[in-house]
Amino acid sequence: MSRYSAYSIQMEEFSVMVLKDMQSDAAAEIIPEVGNNLFRFESGGHPVIVPPVSLHALRDESFAPFKYGTPVLFPPNRVKNGRFSFHGRPYNLPLNEPPANHLHGELCSRQWEVLEYGATEQNGAFVTSRFRYGQHPDLLAYFPHPLSFTLTYRLYEGRLHLQAAIGNEGEDEAPFAFGLHPYFSVPYDTGEEMVLKVPAAAEWPVTGEAFVTGRPAMTQRSRTLPEGVPISDYPQLGCSMLTLEQGGEDPVCRIEMKDRGYAIAYQVDRQFPFVLLFRPDWASAFSLEPYTCVTDAFNVPYEQELTGARGIQAGEELRFSTCLWIESIK
């Protein structure tokens, strides 16, 4: 029997892509029809990603595409009043978080196209999906740039890799802001010892909606996170914007389940200089959200080298990667 498999199944009338690694007891499930959401991942018998109650709920309930699994964010977090400008061009995004904000973009609720899937002993199990703005006139009406998003999930030796390629198929430079929103499974109600570790270099002052209110600085939180802090102390609906350490290997964040002897490890590449911490009140979860820029970066009055605000040139392709796994701890 092959160690790896990749296949499509019908689940609640949706087509779901399943990746399996039998030797590592690992499985990932992705729903291309609703935002290409990685809505379940388990490894070594441990739950990693918090799934929705049902796939119908993920599609039909208000805000549900933002609240479970791993939403793909473009732009990440909020845009105040849905308005910003880039190179003198004004942009007006839908206010999908009434009354005054645009929240997380629309990629996390739209249908993606599966391009390819398969499994080999050498490369593991994989699926590649794509979303093209050029095929959606309603999106181009307010964001007139035919960007193409291609994501590949690959399960190999118990680790779930994500490789993203984002290209500008248009003729003009486009504003660019990208992120991910994984909801990691954390059993708060058990009273167990759990520790959060993030290689933070500085913390941004932010509002409860994660809007930046000042420049980043070394704080007590950013000073202690690299060594670890009790995750249960983090308040519900609390959020923190952090700049990650620069240089060296790609940073790894960890949620250590001390009593259970394992940790959820999440590595992001250097294309994600920022991470947002967030604890929801609707699920037993904690989010470590890698961002290319701070919230509402194009409206933040600081230099783009600090905020991450940037463009993607015509014909340019940007690449990003993450890796997610379970590791044993003492």
Coordinates of C-alpha atoms in Angstrom, one line a residue:
M1 CA 0.0 0.0 0.0
S2 CA 1.3 3.5 -0.9
R3 CA 2.2 5.8 2.0
Y4 CA 0.6 8.8 0.3
S5 CA -2.8 9.5 -1.4
A6 CA -4.7 12.4 -2.8
Y7 CA -8.3 12.2 -3.9
S8 CA -11.6 14.1 -4.2
I9 CA -14.6 13.1 -2.3
Q10 CA -18.2 14.4 -1.9
M11 CA -18.8 15.8 1.6
E12 CA -22.1 17.5 2.3
E13 CA -22.6 17.9 -1.4
F14 CA -19.2 19.7 -1.8
S15 CA -16.1 18.4 -3.6
V16 CA -13.4 18.1 -1.0
M17 CA -9.7 17.4 -1.7
V18 CA -8.1 14.9 0.8
L19 CA -4.4 14.5 1.3
K20 CA -3.2 11.6 3.4
D21 CA 0.1 10.3 4.8
M22 CA -0.6 6.9 6.3
Q23 CA 2.8 6.5 8.0
S24 CA 2.5 9.7 9.9
D25 CA -1.3 9.3 10.6
A26 CA -1.7 12.7 8.9
A27 CA -4.6 14.0 6.8
A28 CA -5.5 17.4 5.3
E29 CA -8.9 18.4 3.8
I30 CA -9.4 21.4 1.5
I31 CA -12.6 22.8 0.1
P32 CA -11.9 24.6 -3.2
E33 CA -15.6 25.7 -3.5
V34 CA -15.3 27.9 -0.4
G35 CA -12.2 29.9 -0.6
N36 CA -9.8 26.9 -1.1
N37 CA -10.0 26.6 2.7
L38 CA -7.8 24.1 4.5
F39 CA -10.5 23.4 7.0
R40 CA -9.0 20.3 8.7
F41 CA -5.5 19.0 9.4
E42 CA -4.5 16.3 11.8
S43 CA -1.2 14.7 12.3
G44 CA 0.0 11.9 14.7
G45 CA -3.5 11.7 16.0
H46 CA -3.5 15.3 17.1
P47 CA -6.0 17.9 15.8
V48 CA -4.2 20.9 14.3
I49 CA -6.8 23.1 12.5
V50 CA -10.2 23.8 13.9
P51 CA -12.9 22.9 11.3
P52 CA -16.4 24.4 11.0
V53 CA -19.4 22.7 12.4
S54 CA -20.4 21.9 8.8
L55 CA -19.3 22.8 5.3
H56 CA -22.8 24.3 4.7
A57 CA -22.2 26.6 7.6
L58 CA -18.8 27.6 6.2
R59 CA -20.5 28.7 3.0
D60 CA -23.8 30.1 4.3
E61 CA -23.4 31.6 7.7
S62 CA -22.4 35.2 8.1
F63 CA -18.7 35.7 8.5
A64 CA -18.1 31.9 8.6
P65 CA -15.5 31.9 5.8
F66 CA -13.4 34.1 8.1
K67 CA -13.9 32.1 11.3
Y68 CA -12.7 28.5 10.7
G69 CA -10.1 26.5 9.0
T70 CA -7.5 28.5 7.1
P71 CA -9.0 31.5 5.3
V72 CA -6.9 33.1 2.5
L73 CA -6.7 36.8 3.0
F74 CA -6.4 39.5 0.3
P75 CA -6.1 42.0 1.8
P76 CA -5.5 40.7 5.4
N77 CA -7.6 42.1 8.2
R78 CA -9.4 45.4 7.8
V79 CA -9.4 48.5 5.5
K80 CA -11.0 51.4 7.3
N81 CA -14.0 52.7 5.4
G82 CA -12.9 50.4 2.6
R83 CA -10.9 53.2 1.2
F84 CA -7.2 53.7 0.3
S85 CA -5.1 55.1 -2.5
F86 CA -2.1 53.7 -4.3
H87 CA 0.1 55.7 -6.7
G88 CA -2.7 58.4 -6.7
R89 CA -5.5 55.9 -7.7
P90 CA -8.4 55.6 -5.3
Y91 CA -9.8 52.3 -4.3
N92 CA -13.2 51.7 -2.7
L93 CA -13.7 48.2 -1.3
P94 CA -17.1 46.7 -0.2
L95 CA -18.0 47.4 3.4
N96 CA -18.5 43.7 4.3
E97 CA -18.1 44.4 8.0
P98 CA -20.8 47.1 8.6
P99 CA -20.8 49.9 9.1
A100 CA -17.4 51.0 8.2
N101 CA -14.8 48.3 7.3
H102 CA -13.7 46.0 4.6
L103 CA -12.7 42.7 6.2
H104 CA -10.3 40.0 4.9
G105 CA -11.2 40.4 1.2
E106 CA -13.2 37.9 -0.9
L107 CA -10.8 35.1 -1.8
C108 CA -11.8 33.2 1.3
S109 CA -15.4 32.8 0.2
R110 CA -15.1 32.4 -3.6
Q111 CA -14.7 29.2 -5.6
W112 CA -11.2 28.2 -6.7
E113 CA -10.3 25.9 -9.6
V114 CA -8.4 22.7 -9.0
L115 CA -5.6 22.4 -11.5
E116 CA -3.9 19.2 -10.4
Y117 CA -3.6 16.7 -7.6
G118 CA -1.7 13.5 -7.1
A119 CA 0.6 11.5 -4.8
T120 CA 4.1 9.9 -5.2
E121 CA 6.5 8.3 -2.7
Q122 CA 9.1 10.9 -3.6
N123 CA 7.0 14.1 -3.2
G124 CA 4.0 13.2 -1.0
A125 CA 0.4 14.1 -1.6
F126 CA -0.5 17.4 -3.2
V127 CA -3.2 19.6 -4.7
T128 CA -2.9 22.8 -6.7
S129 CA -5.7 25.3 -7.0
R130 CA -6.0 28.7 -8.6
F131 CA -8.1 31.9 -8.4
R132 CA -8.0 34.5 -11.1
Y133 CA -9.4 38.0 -10.7
G134 CA -9.7 38.3 -14.4
Q135 CA -12.6 35.8 -14.4
H136 CA -14.6 37.9 -12.0
P137 CA -15.9 41.2 -13.4
D138 CA -17.6 42.2 -10.1
L139 CA -14.2 42.1 -8.4
L140 CA -12.4 43.9 -11.2
A141 CA -15.0 46.7 -10.9
Y142 CA -13.4 47.9 -7.7
F143 CA -10.0 46.3 -7.9
P144 CA -9.0 46.6 -11.6
H145 CA -6.0 44.3 -11.6
P146 CA -6.2 40.7 -13.0
L147 CA -4.1 39.0 -10.3
S148 CA -3.7 35.2 -10.3
F149 CA -3.4 33.2 -7.0
T150 CA -2.0 29.7 -7.3
L151 CA -1.8 27.6 -4.1
T152 CA -0.3 24.2 -3.6
Y153 CA -0.8 22.2 -0.4
R154 CA 1.7 19.3 -0.1
L155 CA 1.7 16.7 2.7
Y156 CA 5.1 15.0 3.0
E157 CA 6.5 13.1 6.0
G158 CA 3.8 14.4 8.3
R159 CA 4.4 18.0 7.4
L160 CA 1.9 20.2 5.5
H161 CA 3.6 22.6 3.1
L162 CA 2.0 25.5 1.4
Q163 CA 3.5 27.1 -1.7
A164 CA 1.8 30.2 -3.0
A165 CA 2.5 32.0 -6.3
I166 CA 0.7 35.3 -7.0
G167 CA 1.1 37.0 -10.3
N168 CA 0.0 40.2 -11.9
E169 CA -1.5 39.5 -15.3
G170 CA -2.4 43.1 -15.9
E171 CA -0.7 46.1 -17.4
D172 CA -0.5 48.2 -14.2
E173 CA 1.2 47.9 -10.8
A174 CA -1.3 46.7 -8.2
P175 CA -1.4 47.3 -4.5
F176 CA -0.5 44.1 -2.7
A177 CA -1.4 42.9 0.8
F178 CA -1.6 39.1 1.5
G179 CA -2.1 36.9 4.6
L180 CA -3.3 33.6 6.0
H181 CA -5.6 33.0 9.0
P182 CA -5.1 29.5 10.4
Y183 CA -7.2 28.6 13.5
F184 CA -5.1 26.2 15.6
S185 CA -6.8 23.8 17.9
V186 CA -6.2 24.7 21.5
P187 CA -8.0 22.9 24.4
Y188 CA -8.5 25.9 26.8
D189 CA -11.2 24.2 28.9
T190 CA -8.9 21.4 30.1
G191 CA -6.8 23.5 32.4
E192 CA -3.6 22.1 30.9
E193 CA -0.3 24.0 30.7
M194 CA 0.1 25.4 27.2
V195 CA 2.8 27.8 26.0
L196 CA 2.9 30.1 23.0
K197 CA 6.3 30.9 21.5
V198 CA 6.8 33.5 18.7
P199 CA 10.2 34.9 17.5
A200 CA 9.0 38.5 17.9
A201 CA 11.3 41.5 17.4
A202 CA 8.8 44.3 18.2
E203 CA 5.1 44.9 18.8
W204 CA 2.8 47.5 17.1
P205 CA 0.3 49.4 19.2
V206 CA -3.1 48.5 17.8
T207 CA -6.8 48.9 18.5
G208 CA -9.2 46.0 19.2
E209 CA -9.8 45.9 15.4
A210 CA -6.0 45.6 14.8
F211 CA -5.7 49.1 13.4
V212 CA -2.2 50.6 14.0
T213 CA -1.9 53.6 16.3
G214 CA 1.8 54.1 16.4
R215 CA 5.3 52.8 15.6
P216 CA 6.5 49.4 16.7
A217 CA 8.6 49.0 19.8
M218 CA 10.0 46.4 22.1
T219 CA 7.4 45.6 24.7
Q220 CA 7.0 43.1 27.5
R221 CA 5.0 40.8 25.2
S222 CA 7.5 40.9 22.4
R223 CA 10.4 40.5 24.8
T224 CA 8.9 37.3 26.4
L225 CA 7.2 35.6 23.5
P226 CA 10.4 34.1 22.0
E227 CA 10.9 32.1 25.3
G228 CA 7.2 31.4 25.8
V229 CA 4.1 32.8 27.6
P230 CA 1.0 30.9 28.9
I231 CA -1.5 31.0 26.0
S232 CA -4.4 30.7 28.4
D233 CA -3.6 34.2 29.7
Y234 CA -4.3 35.7 26.3
P235 CA -7.8 37.3 26.4
Q236 CA -10.7 36.3 24.1
L237 CA -10.9 38.6 21.1
G238 CA -7.4 39.9 22.0
C239 CA -5.1 40.8 19.1
S240 CA -1.4 41.7 18.8
M241 CA 0.5 42.8 15.8
L242 CA 4.2 41.7 15.8
T243 CA 7.2 42.2 13.6
L244 CA 9.1 39.0 13.4
E245 CA 12.9 38.6 13.9
Q246 CA 14.9 39.2 10.8
G247 CA 17.9 37.2 9.5
G248 CA 18.7 33.5 9.9
E249 CA 16.4 30.7 9.2
D250 CA 12.7 31.2 8.4
P251 CA 10.9 31.9 11.7
V252 CA 8.9 29.2 13.5
C253 CA 6.0 29.8 15.9
R254 CA 4.9 27.1 18.4
I255 CA 2.0 26.3 20.6
E256 CA 3.3 23.8 23.1
M257 CA 0.8 21.4 24.8
K258 CA 3.0 20.6 27.8
D259 CA 0.8 18.0 29.4
R260 CA 0.3 16.1 26.1
G261 CA 3.9 16.2 25.1
Y262 CA 3.6 17.8 21.7
A263 CA 3.7 21.2 19.9
I264 CA 2.0 22.7 16.9
A265 CA 4.9 24.2 14.9
Y266 CA 4.2 26.8 12.1
Q267 CA 7.0 28.1 9.9
V268 CA 6.6 31.1 7.6
D269 CA 9.1 32.4 5.1
R270 CA 10.6 35.9 5.1
Q271 CA 8.0 37.2 2.7
F272 CA 5.8 37.4 5.8
P273 CA 7.5 40.0 8.1
F274 CA 4.5 40.3 10.4
V275 CA 2.3 38.0 12.4
L276 CA -1.0 38.8 14.1
L277 CA -2.0 37.0 17.3
F278 CA -5.7 36.5 17.8
R279 CA -7.9 34.5 20.1
P280 CA -11.5 34.0 18.9
D281 CA -14.5 33.7 21.3
W282 CA -16.4 31.4 19.0
A283 CA -14.0 28.4 19.0
S284 CA -11.4 26.7 21.1
A285 CA -8.7 28.1 18.9
F286 CA -5.7 30.5 18.6
S287 CA -4.6 32.2 15.4
L288 CA -1.1 33.0 14.3
E289 CA -1.7 35.0 11.1
P290 CA 1.3 35.7 8.8
Y291 CA 0.9 39.0 6.9
T292 CA 3.0 40.7 4.3
C293 CA 2.0 44.0 5.8
V294 CA 0.3 45.5 8.9
T295 CA -3.4 46.0 9.0
D296 CA -4.7 48.8 6.6
A297 CA -1.1 49.4 5.6
F298 CA -1.9 51.8 2.7
N299 CA -3.5 54.2 5.2
V300 CA -0.8 54.0 7.8
P301 CA 1.3 57.2 7.7
Y302 CA 4.7 55.5 8.0
E303 CA 7.3 54.5 5.4
Q304 CA 6.4 51.3 3.5
E305 CA 9.7 49.6 4.5
L306 CA 8.2 49.7 8.0
T307 CA 4.6 48.8 7.3
G308 CA 5.1 46.4 4.4
A309 CA 2.8 48.3 2.0
R310 CA 4.0 47.5 -1.5
G311 CA 2.9 46.8 -5.0
I312 CA 3.2 44.0 -7.5
Q313 CA 4.4 45.0 -10.9
A314 CA 2.8 44.0 -14.2
G315 CA 4.1 40.6 -15.1
E316 CA 5.7 40.1 -11.7
E317 CA 5.1 36.9 -9.6
L318 CA 5.6 36.8 -5.9
R319 CA 6.1 33.5 -4.0
F320 CA 5.4 32.6 -0.4
S321 CA 5.7 29.4 1.6
T322 CA 4.6 28.0 5.0
C323 CA 5.0 24.7 6.8
L324 CA 2.9 23.1 9.5
W325 CA 3.7 20.1 11.6
I326 CA 3.4 18.3 15.0
E327 CA 6.6 17.8 17.0
S328 CA 7.2 15.9 20.3
I329 CA 8.4 17.9 23.3
K330 CA 9.5 16.8 26.8

